[in-house]
Short mmCIF file of C-alpha atoms in Angstrom, two decimals:
data_model
loop_
_atom_site.label_atom_id
_atom_site.label_comp_id
_atom_site.label_asym_id
_atom_site.label_seq_id
_atom_site.Cartn_x
_atom_site.Cartn_y
_atom_site.Cartn_z
CA UNK A 1 -27.69 -12.73 10.32
CA UNK A 2 -24.29 -12.22 12.03
CA UNK A 3 -23.15 -8.58 11.74
CA UNK A 4 -19.80 -8.38 9.91
CA UNK A 5 -17.23 -6.39 11.88
CA UNK A 6 -15.50 -5.04 8.76
CA UNK A 7 -18.44 -4.32 6.49
CA UNK A 8 -19.92 -1.11 5.06
CA UNK A 9 -23.29 -2.57 6.03
CA UNK A 10 -22.24 -2.44 9.69
CA UNK A 11 -21.32 1.29 9.84
CA UNK A 12 -24.23 2.28 12.14
CA UNK A 13 -23.32 -0.37 14.64
CA UNK A 14 -19.59 0.64 14.59
CA UNK A 15 -20.47 4.35 15.11
CA UNK A 16 -22.73 3.45 18.06
CA UNK A 17 -19.93 1.41 19.58
CA UNK A 18 -17.43 4.19 19.13
CA UNK A 19 -19.73 6.67 20.70
CA UNK A 20 -20.76 4.38 23.61
CA UNK A 21 -17.35 2.97 24.64
CA UNK A 22 -14.40 4.60 26.35
CA UNK A 23 -11.18 3.44 24.66
CA UNK A 24 -7.68 2.86 25.82
CA UNK A 25 -6.25 4.05 22.53
CA UNK A 26 -7.83 6.06 19.65
CA UNK A 27 -5.85 6.12 16.41
CA UNK A 28 -6.32 8.88 13.88
CA UNK A 29 -5.36 7.68 10.39
CA UNK A 30 -5.96 4.41 8.52
CA UNK A 31 -2.83 4.12 6.49
CA UNK A 32 -0.30 1.33 7.20
CA UNK A 33 1.08 3.05 10.31
CA UNK A 34 -2.29 3.75 11.94
CA UNK A 35 -3.59 0.28 11.03
CA UNK A 36 -0.47 -1.30 12.40
CA UNK A 37 -0.87 0.58 15.69
CA UNK A 38 -4.51 -0.50 15.97
CA UNK A 39 -3.54 -4.15 15.39
CA UNK A 40 -0.68 -4.01 17.91
CA UNK A 41 -2.83 -2.37 20.56
CA UNK A 42 -5.73 -4.76 20.04
CA UNK A 43 -3.48 -7.78 20.30
CA UNK A 44 -2.08 -6.50 23.60
CA UNK A 45 -5.62 -6.61 24.93
CA UNK A 46 -6.28 -2.84 24.82
CA UNK A 47 -9.62 -1.41 23.81
CA UNK A 48 -8.91 0.33 20.49
CA UNK A 49 -10.72 2.65 18.00
CA UNK A 50 -9.36 3.76 14.61
CA UNK A 51 -10.87 6.45 12.33
CA UNK A 52 -9.77 7.36 8.81
CA UNK A 53 -11.22 10.45 7.09
CA UNK A 54 -11.19 8.75 3.63
CA UNK A 55 -10.56 5.07 2.90
CA UNK A 56 -7.88 2.82 4.29
CA UNK A 57 -4.56 3.42 2.43
CA UNK A 58 -6.13 6.31 0.46
CA UNK A 59 -3.03 8.49 1.01
CA UNK A 60 0.58 7.39 0.91
CA UNK A 61 -0.05 3.69 1.67
CA UNK A 62 -1.55 2.97 -1.74
CA UNK A 63 1.01 5.02 -3.72
CA UNK A 64 4.30 3.45 -2.79
CA UNK A 65 6.65 1.50 -5.08
CA UNK A 66 4.83 -1.66 -3.87
CA UNK A 67 8.02 -3.24 -2.55
CA UNK A 68 8.74 -4.55 0.87
CA UNK A 69 12.35 -3.40 0.86
CA UNK A 70 15.07 -5.28 2.66
CA UNK A 71 16.91 -2.00 3.05
CA UNK A 72 19.67 -2.39 0.49
CA UNK A 73 19.74 1.33 -0.36
CA UNK A 74 20.46 2.18 3.28
CA UNK A 75 23.90 0.50 2.91
CA UNK A 76 25.09 3.49 0.87
CA UNK A 77 24.62 5.67 4.01
CA UNK A 78 26.18 2.99 6.22
CA UNK A 79 22.83 2.80 8.07
CA UNK A 80 23.46 -0.75 9.26
CA UNK A 81 20.79 -0.90 12.05
CA UNK A 82 18.07 0.08 9.55
CA UNK A 83 19.25 -2.66 7.07
CA UNK A 84 19.19 -5.20 9.88
CA UNK A 85 15.71 -4.14 11.11
CA UNK A 86 14.07 -3.91 7.73
CA UNK A 87 15.49 -7.23 6.59
CA UNK A 88 13.97 -8.96 9.62
CA UNK A 89 10.73 -7.02 9.31
CA UNK A 90 10.39 -8.08 5.67
CA UNK A 91 10.63 -11.73 6.64
CA UNK A 92 7.92 -11.26 9.28
CA UNK A 93 5.54 -9.52 6.96
CA UNK A 94 6.13 -12.20 4.35
CA UNK A 95 5.32 -15.00 6.89
CA UNK A 96 2.15 -13.25 8.08
CA UNK A 97 0.75 -12.29 4.69
CA UNK A 98 2.06 -14.70 2.02
CA UNK A 99 -0.85 -13.92 -0.36
CA UNK A 100 0.21 -10.25 -0.54
CA UNK A 101 3.99 -10.37 -0.14
CA UNK A 102 6.14 -12.49 -2.37
CA UNK A 103 9.80 -12.82 -3.27
CA UNK A 104 10.96 -11.63 -6.66
CA UNK A 105 14.45 -11.77 -8.23
CA UNK A 106 15.85 -8.23 -8.51
CA UNK A 107 18.59 -7.45 -11.08
CA UNK A 108 20.97 -4.70 -10.06
CA UNK A 109 23.03 -3.60 -13.13
CA UNK A 110 26.43 -1.99 -12.78
CA UNK A 111 26.27 1.21 -14.77
CA UNK A 112 29.32 3.13 -16.00
CA UNK A 113 29.98 6.34 -14.02
CA UNK A 114 27.48 5.34 -11.25
CA UNK A 115 28.57 4.71 -7.66
CA UNK A 116 28.92 0.91 -7.70
CA UNK A 117 31.58 -1.30 -9.34
CA UNK A 118 31.89 -5.12 -9.24
CA UNK A 119 33.91 -5.09 -6.01
CA UNK A 120 31.68 -2.63 -4.08
CA UNK A 121 28.47 -4.29 -5.31
CA UNK A 122 29.64 -7.77 -4.24
CA UNK A 123 30.74 -6.41 -0.86
CA UNK A 124 27.49 -4.47 -0.46
CA UNK A 125 25.19 -7.36 -1.40
CA UNK A 126 27.13 -9.83 0.83
CA UNK A 127 26.99 -7.44 3.80
CA UNK A 128 23.25 -6.83 3.04
CA UNK A 129 22.62 -10.67 3.01
CA UNK A 130 24.25 -10.96 6.43
CA UNK A 131 22.66 -7.96 8.04
CA UNK A 132 19.17 -8.62 6.60
CA UNK A 133 19.27 -12.33 7.59
CA UNK A 134 18.70 -13.40 4.00
CA UNK A 135 17.96 -17.13 3.59
CA UNK A 136 20.73 -19.22 1.99
CA UNK A 137 18.74 -19.96 -1.18
CA UNK A 138 17.99 -16.18 -1.65
CA UNK A 139 21.53 -14.87 -1.33
CA UNK A 140 23.05 -12.73 -4.10
CA UNK A 141 24.81 -13.76 -7.27
CA UNK A 142 27.19 -11.55 -9.29
CA UNK A 143 27.26 -11.82 -13.11
CA UNK A 144 29.85 -10.67 -15.72
CA UNK A 145 28.96 -8.17 -18.44
CA UNK A 146 28.52 -11.00 -20.99
CA UNK A 147 26.18 -13.04 -18.79
CA UNK A 148 24.31 -9.95 -17.65
CA UNK A 149 23.51 -8.93 -21.30
CA UNK A 150 22.54 -12.43 -22.13
CA UNK A 151 20.12 -12.52 -19.17
CA UNK A 152 18.74 -9.09 -19.92
CA UNK A 153 19.22 -8.31 -23.70
CA UNK A 154 17.38 -4.95 -23.32
CA UNK A 155 20.19 -3.40 -21.24
CA UNK A 156 22.38 -0.66 -22.73
CA UNK A 157 25.46 -2.60 -24.01
CA UNK A 158 27.65 0.52 -23.83
CA UNK A 159 27.07 1.40 -20.21
CA UNK A 160 26.17 -1.83 -18.32
CA UNK A 161 29.30 -3.52 -16.98
CA UNK A 162 27.83 -6.50 -15.12
CA UNK A 163 25.13 -7.09 -12.49
CA UNK A 164 24.18 -8.49 -9.13
CA UNK A 165 20.99 -10.40 -8.45
CA UNK A 166 19.28 -10.49 -5.10
CA UNK A 167 15.78 -11.10 -3.73
CA UNK A 168 13.29 -8.34 -3.04
CA UNK A 169 9.62 -8.77 -2.00
CA UNK A 170 6.72 -7.26 -3.93
CA UNK A 171 3.44 -6.40 -2.31
CA UNK A 172 0.00 -4.90 -2.87
CA UNK A 173 0.42 -1.93 -0.46
CA UNK A 174 -3.24 -0.88 -0.28
CA UNK A 175 -4.50 -4.41 0.34
CA UNK A 176 -1.79 -5.05 2.92
CA UNK A 177 -3.00 -1.89 4.75
CA UNK A 178 -6.60 -2.92 4.55
CA UNK A 179 -5.87 -6.51 5.78
CA UNK A 180 -3.92 -5.03 8.75
CA UNK A 181 -6.97 -2.86 9.61
CA UNK A 182 -9.32 -5.81 9.12
CA UNK A 183 -7.14 -8.03 11.33
CA UNK A 184 -7.25 -5.31 13.97
CA UNK A 185 -11.07 -5.34 13.80
CA UNK A 186 -11.05 -9.16 14.07
CA UNK A 187 -8.87 -8.75 17.24
CA UNK A 188 -11.52 -6.48 18.76
CA UNK A 189 -10.68 -2.97 17.52
CA UNK A 190 -13.51 -0.64 16.39
CA UNK A 191 -12.43 0.51 12.93
CA UNK A 192 -14.16 2.98 10.58
CA UNK A 193 -13.26 4.60 7.27
CA UNK A 194 -14.79 7.90 6.04
CA UNK A 195 -14.84 9.20 9.64
CA UNK A 196 -12.92 12.48 9.99
CA UNK A 197 -11.58 13.95 13.17
CA UNK A 198 -12.83 17.58 13.17
CA UNK A 199 -11.71 18.75 16.67
CA UNK A 200 -10.14 17.56 19.91
CA UNK A 201 -12.01 17.30 23.25
CA UNK A 202 -9.95 18.34 26.28
CA UNK A 203 -10.36 17.98 30.01
CA UNK A 204 -9.90 20.66 32.73
CA UNK A 205 -6.12 20.12 32.73
CA UNK A 206 -6.11 20.84 28.96
CA UNK A 207 -5.30 17.15 28.16
CA UNK A 208 -6.74 15.55 25.04
CA UNK A 209 -9.51 13.11 26.05
CA UNK A 210 -11.35 12.51 22.81
CA UNK A 211 -12.36 13.80 19.41
CA UNK A 212 -15.43 14.99 17.48
CA UNK A 213 -15.69 12.96 14.35
CA UNK A 214 -17.73 13.43 11.15
CA UNK A 215 -19.21 10.31 9.54
CA UNK A 216 -19.08 11.26 5.83
CA UNK A 217 -21.21 8.26 4.80
CA UNK A 218 -23.99 8.54 7.42
CA UNK A 219 -23.78 12.36 7.42
CA UNK A 220 -23.62 12.58 11.23
CA UNK A 221 -21.23 13.87 13.86
CA UNK A 222 -20.32 11.80 16.88
CA UNK A 223 -17.75 11.89 19.72
CA UNK A 224 -15.08 9.31 20.74
CA UNK A 225 -13.29 9.35 24.08
CA UNK A 226 -10.01 7.64 24.90
CA UNK A 227 -7.19 7.64 27.44
CA UNK A 228 -4.53 7.96 24.79
CA UNK A 229 -4.87 9.53 21.34
CA UNK A 230 -2.39 8.78 18.54
CA UNK A 231 -2.07 10.94 15.49
CA UNK A 232 -0.90 8.65 12.60
CA UNK A 233 -2.20 10.68 9.66
CA UNK A 234 0.93 10.39 7.47
CA UNK A 235 1.55 13.46 5.35
CA UNK A 236 -1.47 15.06 7.15
CA UNK A 237 -0.09 14.72 10.74
CA UNK A 238 0.66 18.50 10.95
CA UNK A 239 -2.97 19.30 9.93
CA UNK A 240 -4.09 17.13 12.88
CA UNK A 241 -1.45 18.65 15.23
CA UNK A 242 -2.63 22.16 14.38
CA UNK A 243 -6.09 21.24 15.70
CA UNK A 244 -4.36 20.58 19.02
CA UNK A 245 -1.92 23.41 19.28
CA UNK A 246 0.54 25.50 17.13
CA UNK A 247 3.43 23.47 15.79
CA UNK A 248 6.90 24.11 17.21
CA UNK A 249 10.19 22.42 16.41
CA UNK A 250 10.00 19.55 13.92
CA UNK A 251 7.48 19.59 11.06
CA UNK A 252 6.52 17.61 7.97
CA UNK A 253 8.15 18.19 4.63
CA UNK A 254 6.48 16.39 1.75
CA UNK A 255 8.32 14.41 -0.93
CA UNK A 256 6.44 13.47 -4.07
CA UNK A 257 7.10 10.34 -6.08
CA UNK A 258 5.45 9.04 -9.27
CA UNK A 259 5.15 5.68 -11.05
CA UNK A 260 4.31 4.95 -14.68
CA UNK A 261 2.62 1.75 -15.96
CA UNK A 262 3.24 0.21 -19.46
CA UNK A 263 2.04 -2.89 -21.26
CA UNK A 264 4.59 -5.63 -20.55
CA UNK A 265 4.96 -6.21 -24.31
CA UNK A 266 6.17 -2.57 -24.59
CA UNK A 267 8.73 -3.00 -21.79
CA UNK A 268 9.36 -6.79 -21.78
CA UNK A 269 12.17 -6.95 -19.14
CA UNK A 270 13.32 -10.48 -18.19
CA UNK A 271 13.07 -9.80 -14.42
CA UNK A 272 12.59 -6.90 -11.97
CA UNK A 273 15.33 -4.34 -12.23
CA UNK A 274 16.68 -1.75 -9.80
CA UNK A 275 19.19 0.60 -11.44
CA UNK A 276 21.02 3.78 -10.66
CA UNK A 277 20.52 6.80 -12.96
CA UNK A 278 22.70 9.77 -12.07
CA UNK A 279 22.62 8.57 -8.42
CA UNK A 280 18.80 8.12 -8.23
CA UNK A 281 17.43 4.62 -7.83
CA UNK A 282 14.81 3.52 -10.38
CA UNK A 283 12.80 0.34 -10.17
CA UNK A 284 11.31 -1.55 -13.18
CA UNK A 285 8.82 -4.16 -12.00
CA UNK A 286 6.89 -6.56 -14.26
CA UNK A 287 3.49 -7.62 -12.88
CA UNK A 288 1.21 -9.80 -15.00
CA UNK A 289 0.81 -8.19 -18.37
CA UNK A 290 2.11 -4.81 -17.17
CA UNK A 291 5.44 -3.29 -16.13
CA UNK A 292 5.61 -0.31 -13.81
CA UNK A 293 8.48 2.11 -13.33
CA UNK A 294 9.41 4.62 -10.59
CA UNK A 295 10.10 6.63 -8.69
CA UNK A 296 10.99 10.28 -8.88
CA UNK A 297 11.47 12.42 -5.78
CA UNK A 298 10.78 16.15 -5.46
CA UNK A 299 9.57 18.45 -2.65
CA UNK A 300 5.83 18.97 -2.83
CA UNK A 301 3.69 21.82 -1.44
CA UNK A 302 0.43 21.75 -3.52
CA UNK A 303 -2.93 20.12 -3.00
CA UNK A 304 -2.42 17.01 -0.90
CA UNK A 305 -5.74 15.50 -1.77
CA UNK A 306 -5.36 15.62 -5.59
CA UNK A 307 -1.76 14.82 -6.61
CA UNK A 308 -1.02 14.82 -10.30
CA UNK A 309 1.73 13.29 -12.37
CA UNK A 310 3.49 16.14 -14.22
CA UNK A 311 4.73 16.07 -17.83
CA UNK A 312 8.28 16.92 -16.63
CA UNK A 313 8.29 13.84 -14.36
CA UNK A 314 7.08 11.65 -17.14
CA UNK A 315 9.85 13.02 -19.46
CA UNK A 316 12.42 12.38 -16.74
CA UNK A 317 11.41 8.68 -16.23
CA UNK A 318 11.14 8.11 -20.00
CA UNK A 319 14.68 9.54 -20.27
CA UNK A 320 15.92 7.11 -17.55
CA UNK A 321 14.38 4.19 -19.40
CA UNK A 322 15.81 5.26 -22.73
CA UNK A 323 19.39 5.50 -21.19
CA UNK A 324 19.04 2.01 -19.70
CA UNK A 325 17.06 0.31 -22.54
CA UNK A 326 18.00 2.21 -25.72
CA UNK A 327 16.14 -0.18 -28.07
CA UNK A 328 12.84 0.35 -26.16
CA UNK A 329 11.30 3.45 -27.64
CA UNK A 330 8.60 4.32 -25.13
CA UNK A 331 6.59 7.55 -25.38
CA UNK A 332 3.96 9.16 -23.26
CA UNK A 333 1.29 7.52 -25.42
CA UNK A 334 2.49 4.08 -24.25
CA UNK A 335 1.63 4.82 -20.63
CA UNK A 336 -1.47 2.77 -19.61
CA UNK A 337 -1.81 4.24 -16.15
CA UNK A 338 0.19 6.10 -13.45
CA UNK A 339 0.10 7.11 -9.86
CA UNK A 340 1.56 9.86 -7.66
CA UNK A 341 1.96 9.99 -3.97
CA UNK A 342 3.58 11.95 -1.16
CA UNK A 343 5.52 10.73 1.89
CA UNK A 344 6.31 12.81 4.95
CA UNK A 345 9.93 13.55 5.77
CA UNK A 346 10.86 15.30 9.01
CA UNK A 347 12.28 18.75 8.75
CA UNK A 348 13.60 21.11 11.46
CA UNK A 349 13.98 24.81 11.40
CA UNK A 350 17.50 25.76 10.39
CA UNK A 351 18.18 22.55 8.52
CA UNK A 352 18.54 22.26 4.71
CA UNK A 353 16.36 19.94 2.56
CA UNK A 354 19.32 17.51 2.19
CA UNK A 355 19.18 16.99 6.02
CA UNK A 356 15.56 15.87 5.97
CA UNK A 357 15.05 12.69 8.08
CA UNK A 358 13.53 9.60 6.44
CA UNK A 359 13.25 7.83 9.77
CA UNK A 360 10.11 7.70 11.91
CA UNK A 361 9.91 9.79 15.04
CA UNK A 362 7.42 10.14 17.90
CA UNK A 363 6.36 13.53 19.20
CA UNK A 364 4.17 14.29 22.22
CA UNK A 365 2.54 17.65 22.78
CA UNK A 366 1.97 19.11 26.28
CA UNK A 367 -1.75 18.15 25.86
CA UNK A 368 -0.81 14.49 25.63
CA UNK A 369 -1.37 13.98 21.88
CA UNK A 370 1.05 11.39 20.60
CA UNK A 371 2.16 11.84 16.90
CA UNK A 372 4.08 9.25 14.89
CA UNK A 373 5.60 10.67 11.67
CA UNK A 374 7.85 9.44 8.90
CA UNK A 375 8.88 5.90 8.39
CA UNK A 376 8.26 3.35 5.57
CA UNK A 377 5.90 0.60 4.59
CA UNK A 378 8.30 -2.21 5.58
CA UNK A 379 8.75 -0.92 9.08
CA UNK A 380 5.11 -0.46 10.01
CA UNK A 381 5.10 -3.13 12.66
CA UNK A 382 8.18 -1.71 14.47
CA UNK A 383 6.65 1.82 14.29
CA UNK A 384 3.53 0.49 16.01
CA UNK A 385 5.56 -1.30 18.65
CA UNK A 386 7.50 1.97 19.41
CA UNK A 387 4.24 3.88 19.81
CA UNK A 388 2.64 1.29 22.11
CA UNK A 389 5.94 1.06 24.17
CA UNK A 390 5.86 4.82 24.52
CA UNK A 391 2.21 4.80 25.65
CA UNK A 392 2.88 1.96 28.13
CA UNK A 393 5.86 3.74 29.65
CA UNK A 394 3.77 6.93 30.01
CA UNK A 395 0.81 5.05 31.64
CA UNK A 396 3.05 2.77 33.78
CA UNK A 397 1.73 -0.35 32.04
CA UNK A 398 3.89 -3.49 32.01
CA UNK A 399 2.93 -5.87 29.18
CA UNK A 400 4.62 -8.66 27.24
CA UNK A 401 5.22 -6.26 24.40
CA UNK A 402 4.18 -6.67 20.76
CA UNK A 403 2.54 -9.94 19.64
CA UNK A 404 2.19 -9.00 15.97
CA UNK A 405 5.24 -10.84 14.74
CA UNK A 406 3.21 -14.05 14.76
CA UNK A 407 -0.23 -12.70 13.94
CA UNK A 408 -1.29 -13.94 10.50
CA UNK A 409 -3.23 -11.21 8.69
CA UNK A 410 -6.73 -11.73 7.37
CA UNK A 411 -6.39 -13.91 4.23
CA UNK A 412 -2.80 -14.90 5.19
CA UNK A 413 -3.54 -18.33 6.68
CA UNK A 414 -0.72 -20.07 4.81
CA UNK A 415 2.70 -21.33 5.90
CA UNK A 416 4.16 -21.80 2.47
CA UNK A 417 3.80 -21.08 -1.22
CA UNK A 418 3.00 -24.79 -1.69
CA UNK A 419 -0.01 -24.42 0.63
CA UNK A 420 -1.27 -21.51 -1.48
CA UNK A 421 -0.93 -23.50 -4.69
CA UNK A 422 -2.74 -26.51 -3.14
CA UNK A 423 -5.49 -24.19 -1.93
CA UNK A 424 -5.89 -22.71 -5.40
CA UNK A 425 -5.99 -26.22 -7.05
CA UNK A 426 -8.53 -27.34 -4.52
CA UNK A 427 -10.79 -24.40 -5.21
CA UNK A 428 -10.40 -24.98 -8.97
CA UNK A 429 -11.71 -28.48 -8.49
CA UNK A 430 -14.53 -27.48 -6.22
CA UNK A 431 -15.79 -24.69 -8.43
CA UNK A 432 -15.00 -26.16 -11.85
CA UNK A 433 -18.64 -25.40 -12.96
CA UNK A 434 -17.73 -21.70 -12.90
CA UNK A 435 -15.30 -22.06 -15.86
CA UNK A 436 -12.59 -20.16 -14.16
CA UNK A 437 -8.95 -21.03 -15.10
CA UNK A 438 -6.52 -22.23 -12.45
CA UNK A 439 -4.51 -19.11 -13.19
CA UNK A 440 -7.59 -16.92 -12.61
CA UNK A 441 -8.20 -18.59 -9.24
CA UNK A 442 -4.53 -18.17 -8.27
CA UNK A 443 -4.83 -14.49 -9.06
CA UNK A 444 -7.74 -14.27 -6.65
CA UNK A 445 -5.65 -16.09 -4.08
CA UNK A 446 -2.96 -13.50 -4.54
CA UNK A 447 -5.59 -10.83 -3.77
CA UNK A 448 -7.90 -12.42 -1.21
CA UNK A 449 -5.72 -15.17 0.18
CA UNK A 450 -7.52 -17.76 2.40
CA UNK A 451 -10.71 -15.73 2.06
CA UNK A 452 -10.94 -16.60 -1.69
CA UNK A 453 -13.57 -19.31 -1.17
CA UNK A 454 -16.04 -16.70 0.06
CA UNK A 455 -15.63 -14.87 -3.24
CA UNK A 456 -16.02 -18.02 -5.30
CA UNK A 457 -19.22 -18.77 -3.35
CA UNK A 458 -20.58 -15.33 -4.41
CA UNK A 459 -19.55 -15.95 -7.99
CA UNK A 460 -21.39 -19.22 -7.84
CA UNK A 461 -24.51 -17.48 -6.47
CA UNK A 462 -24.46 -14.97 -9.46
CA UNK A 463 -23.65 -17.68 -12.07
CA UNK A 464 -27.13 -18.25 -13.37
CA UNK A 465 -28.01 -14.54 -13.50
CA UNK A 466 -25.15 -13.40 -15.79
CA UNK A 467 -24.17 -14.82 -19.17
CA UNK A 468 -21.11 -12.44 -19.39
CA UNK A 469 -18.54 -14.16 -17.17
CA UNK A 470 -16.49 -10.99 -16.62
CA UNK A 471 -19.62 -9.10 -15.41
CA UNK A 472 -20.45 -12.05 -13.07
CA UNK A 473 -16.92 -12.14 -11.60
CA UNK A 474 -16.55 -8.39 -11.14
CA UNK A 475 -19.91 -8.00 -9.49
CA UNK A 476 -19.10 -10.86 -7.17
CA UNK A 477 -15.97 -8.90 -6.17
CA UNK A 478 -18.16 -5.85 -5.61
CA UNK A 479 -20.42 -7.83 -3.18
CA UNK A 480 -17.41 -9.37 -1.51
CA UNK A 481 -15.54 -6.16 -0.88
CA UNK A 482 -18.62 -4.32 0.40
CA UNK A 483 -19.54 -7.17 2.74
CA UNK A 484 -16.09 -8.03 3.96
CA UNK A 485 -13.69 -5.12 3.20
CA UNK A 486 -15.65 -1.95 3.95
CA UNK A 487 -15.81 -0.68 0.38
CA UNK A 488 -18.06 2.40 0.28
CA UNK A 489 -17.24 3.96 -3.05
CA UNK A 490 -16.30 3.13 -6.65
CA UNK A 491 -12.75 4.36 -6.03
CA UNK A 492 -12.35 2.07 -3.00
CA UNK A 493 -13.22 -0.84 -5.22
CA UNK A 494 -11.32 -0.01 -8.43
CA UNK A 495 -8.24 1.65 -6.85
CA UNK A 496 -7.45 0.12 -3.40
CA UNK A 497 -9.20 -3.27 -3.29
CA UNK A 498 -8.55 -4.57 -6.79
CA UNK A 499 -5.90 -2.15 -8.29
CA UNK A 500 -7.78 -2.33 -11.64
CA UNK A 501 -7.34 1.48 -11.94
CA UNK A 502 -3.59 0.98 -11.84
CA UNK A 503 -3.14 -2.17 -13.81
CA UNK A 504 -6.19 -2.79 -15.93
CA UNK A 505 -7.78 0.54 -16.89
CA UNK A 506 -9.59 -1.11 -19.88
CA UNK A 507 -11.49 -3.40 -17.37
CA UNK A 508 -12.44 -0.35 -15.36
CA UNK A 509 -13.92 1.34 -18.42
CA UNK A 510 -15.80 -1.78 -19.52
CA UNK A 511 -17.30 -2.57 -16.10
CA UNK A 512 -18.03 0.92 -14.68
CA UNK A 513 -21.64 1.20 -15.94
CA UNK A 514 -22.80 -2.04 -14.28
CA UNK A 515 -20.59 -1.76 -11.19
CA UNK A 516 -21.88 1.78 -10.52
CA UNK A 517 -25.47 0.54 -10.88
CA UNK A 518 -24.86 -2.51 -8.58
CA UNK A 519 -23.23 -0.42 -5.90
CA UNK A 520 -25.98 2.16 -6.03
CA UNK A 521 -28.46 -0.60 -5.36
CA UNK A 522 -26.52 -2.30 -2.51
CA UNK A 523 -25.53 0.98 -0.78
CA UNK A 524 -28.89 2.72 -1.51
CA UNK A 525 -27.46 5.71 -3.38
CA UNK A 526 -29.88 8.11 -4.92
CA UNK A 527 -29.37 9.17 -8.58
CA UNK A 528 -27.36 12.26 -7.61
CA UNK A 529 -24.94 10.26 -5.43
CA UNK A 530 -24.51 7.60 -8.21
CA UNK A 531 -23.73 10.38 -10.72
CA UNK A 532 -21.21 11.94 -8.36
CA UNK A 533 -19.46 8.60 -7.92
CA UNK A 534 -19.34 7.98 -11.71
CA UNK A 535 -17.93 11.49 -12.23
CA UNK A 536 -15.17 10.91 -9.65
CA UNK A 537 -14.28 7.62 -11.26
CA UNK A 538 -14.18 9.06 -14.75
CA UNK A 539 -12.01 11.87 -13.44
CA UNK A 540 -9.50 9.31 -12.05
CA UNK A 541 -9.51 7.32 -15.30
CA UNK A 542 -8.54 10.50 -17.16
CA UNK A 543 -6.09 11.59 -14.58
CA UNK A 544 -4.21 8.24 -14.76
CA UNK A 545 -3.17 8.91 -18.38
CA UNK A 546 -3.23 12.69 -18.58
CA UNK A 547 -0.24 14.67 -17.33
CA UNK A 548 -0.06 18.31 -16.20
CA UNK A 549 2.45 21.00 -16.98
CA UNK A 550 4.15 21.68 -13.66
#
């Protein structure tokens, strides 16, 4: 049987390869930034390894607002180059991962006493369309107060003065990250989750030449050597830097953001909405039978590995919603799930919190460790390009530069939405015996893309064993994600591969007993390990709807 290159069943092989090879580039961190660097390096023909101490996207990259922003909000700061770059990057990410990135109409209401009026909004959106290279059919439209309230009856009639509509792109951030890492593996990179860098190895000149890593699944320690080491650990970059040498100059300052999820019927907005509330931007995004809302922003200095949503943050967002939609009476009890995350901003001694940089920057220590910090989901490809360009300049390498603008991600083998629809219809016909709806198959295509047929094949194999169709389908996803997406825990599956934890908590509760049992069998967990996994999952279920006093 062919060994899968991105499977939990192949961990031993991957560890041996990492230990046996000498790499051109070793990346520490499996978020969107690290995964993007691994893909860029591999497609340039370099020998690459990537290790992540938890799961891919387990930090910031699964806790964003799940939007591939075109950079509209940067216009307020007259940051035109960023608007231009993010607009172009958004188009590239969309072309390379159509199953995970899709356009949505975004309604931007003009609110009394906020910073935009009809003239400035029209000017801003028109400039944005030009800078971001927005397609003709996706350019903005401005609506009067009367038309705005007709199009969105939930708006506050006393404060909303009109609106603009433009196109944003929604994504599944955790799956996008995983597919980038998987595509890097398909391009030849050695990639491993649950492998933590514990210390640096240095040569006689005190230059970093490798790391000691701890495999948390196989419970073994191994070493990896490389010519260049990149620290792309997101909010944890300073923890990694401290293992190299004391930090001087710029350092990470953490900003926390939260999102709340409601039943769509409780917040039935007509389209996605992006509104200003006392200067802060709040997004309201419908997705299937749910609507999610966020984000807040506050400085954070507590436990980075267990971030909670606080009651005060919930109260704040509920207040924003009440001001914008006064007839929608949402309370804490209406929240079906939530998430909290942190992003690293770049601080400097002697500068105030308002001067924190939201841009990405590259630092290099005198030991040769390259660190990339800051940045955003949309710009991951450009960040990777900047890191590789830095390494090539340092090593005197002359290459053709980044190739990733045309690399279709795993599952993204489509050139249009029509192709995706045709693929879903074809699968519906081929697998009609499974009694799956066309909508159900389309939902799988929006998750697994052009890899969906592999999943349907597994559902077909389990069909005669299970009378309960939901059990059959969920267990097929378990098998698929372990075999093809490096799932090694219940949280990998429920949170980052399927997002059921965020958008279908009821399904998590129903399926947890049989999913835990099936995973225990496949991954050979003993009873203690299975119980530990169940406990962790139950903790996360509770945490999603229980809010702490700050």
